One Martini backbone bead per residue (centre of mass of N, CA, C, O) as a GRO file, in nm:
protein
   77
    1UNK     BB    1   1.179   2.026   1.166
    2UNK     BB    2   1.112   1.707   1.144
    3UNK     BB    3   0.953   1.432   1.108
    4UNK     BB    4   0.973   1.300   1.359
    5UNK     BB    5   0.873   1.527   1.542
    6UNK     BB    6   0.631   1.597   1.424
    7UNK     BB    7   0.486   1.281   1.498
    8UNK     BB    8   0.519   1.278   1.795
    9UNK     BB    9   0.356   1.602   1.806
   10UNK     BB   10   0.111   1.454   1.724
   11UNK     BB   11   0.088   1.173   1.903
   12UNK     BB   12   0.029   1.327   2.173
   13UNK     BB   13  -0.250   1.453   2.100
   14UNK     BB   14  -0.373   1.197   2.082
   15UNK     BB   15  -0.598   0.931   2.198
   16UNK     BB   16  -0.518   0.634   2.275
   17UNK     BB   17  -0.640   0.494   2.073
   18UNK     BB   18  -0.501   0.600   1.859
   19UNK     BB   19  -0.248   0.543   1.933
   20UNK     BB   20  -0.306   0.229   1.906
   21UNK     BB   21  -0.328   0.285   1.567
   22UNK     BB   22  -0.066   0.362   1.508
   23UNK     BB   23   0.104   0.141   1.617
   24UNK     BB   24  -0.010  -0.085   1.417
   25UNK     BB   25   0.039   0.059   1.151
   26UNK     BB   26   0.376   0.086   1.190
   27UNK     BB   27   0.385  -0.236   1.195
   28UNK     BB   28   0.270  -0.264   0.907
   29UNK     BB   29   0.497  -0.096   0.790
   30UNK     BB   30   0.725  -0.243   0.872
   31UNK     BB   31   0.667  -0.529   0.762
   32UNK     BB   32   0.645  -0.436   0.493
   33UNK     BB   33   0.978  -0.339   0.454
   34UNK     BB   34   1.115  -0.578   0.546
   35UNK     BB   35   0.993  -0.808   0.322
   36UNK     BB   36   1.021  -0.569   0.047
   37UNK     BB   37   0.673  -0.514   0.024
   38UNK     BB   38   0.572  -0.279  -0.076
   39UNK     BB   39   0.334  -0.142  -0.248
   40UNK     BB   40   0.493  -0.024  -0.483
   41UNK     BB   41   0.599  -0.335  -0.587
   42UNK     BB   42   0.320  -0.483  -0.605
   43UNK     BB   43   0.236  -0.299  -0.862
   44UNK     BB   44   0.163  -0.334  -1.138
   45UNK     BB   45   0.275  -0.307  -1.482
   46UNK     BB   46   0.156  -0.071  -1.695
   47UNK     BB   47   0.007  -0.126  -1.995
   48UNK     BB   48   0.088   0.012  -2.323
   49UNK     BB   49  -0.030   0.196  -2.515
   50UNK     BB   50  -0.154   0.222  -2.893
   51UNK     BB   51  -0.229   0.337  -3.152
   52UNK     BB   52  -0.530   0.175  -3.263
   53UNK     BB   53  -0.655  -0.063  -3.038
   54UNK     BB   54  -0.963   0.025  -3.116
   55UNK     BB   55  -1.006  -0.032  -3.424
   56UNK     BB   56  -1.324  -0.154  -3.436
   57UNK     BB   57  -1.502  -0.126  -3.196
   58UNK     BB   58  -1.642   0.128  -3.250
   59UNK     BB   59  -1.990   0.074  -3.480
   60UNK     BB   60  -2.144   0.348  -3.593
   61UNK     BB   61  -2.428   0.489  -3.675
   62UNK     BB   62  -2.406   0.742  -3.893
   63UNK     BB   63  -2.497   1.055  -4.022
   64UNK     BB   64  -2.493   1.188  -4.346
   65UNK     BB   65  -2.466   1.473  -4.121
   66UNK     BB   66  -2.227   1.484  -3.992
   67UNK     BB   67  -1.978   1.692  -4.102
   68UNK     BB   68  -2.205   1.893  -4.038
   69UNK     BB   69  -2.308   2.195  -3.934
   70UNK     BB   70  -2.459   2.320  -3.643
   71UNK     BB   71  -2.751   2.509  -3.599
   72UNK     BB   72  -2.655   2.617  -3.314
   73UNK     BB   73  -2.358   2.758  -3.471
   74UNK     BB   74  -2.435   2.979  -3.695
   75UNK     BB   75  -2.404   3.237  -3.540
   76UNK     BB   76  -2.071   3.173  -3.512
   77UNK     BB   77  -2.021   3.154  -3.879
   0.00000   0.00000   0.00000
């Protein structure tokens, strides 16, 4: 089955309503394709980021026994 028939086989099934909110939204999909302006090329395109972009953002006072192992996980070591 086709996506077209599908679609019309799907939209049968629903009520007035709803078939009038489909046919706006179809319409609002069918004149934003022909404008060119999908909504998929509206979307900036995402910024690359690169190792070290935050290096000195985060400057927190560490305790001297940062880097020894934890009470909690000694029964593990």
């Amino acid at each position: 089955m086709t996506i077209e028939a599908t679609i019309l086989k799907n939209v049968e099934k629903l009520p007035d309503s709803v078939k009038q909110a489909v046919l706006l939204y179809t319409e609002f999909l069918v004149s934003q394709y022909a404008n060119g302006k999908p909504e998929e090329a509206q979307e900036k395109p995402k910024k690359k980021r690169f190792a070290g972009s935050m290096k000195g953002t985060f400057v927190l006072p560490l305790p001297d026994d940062f880097d020894e192992p934890l009470e909690d996980f000694k029964d593990y070591m």
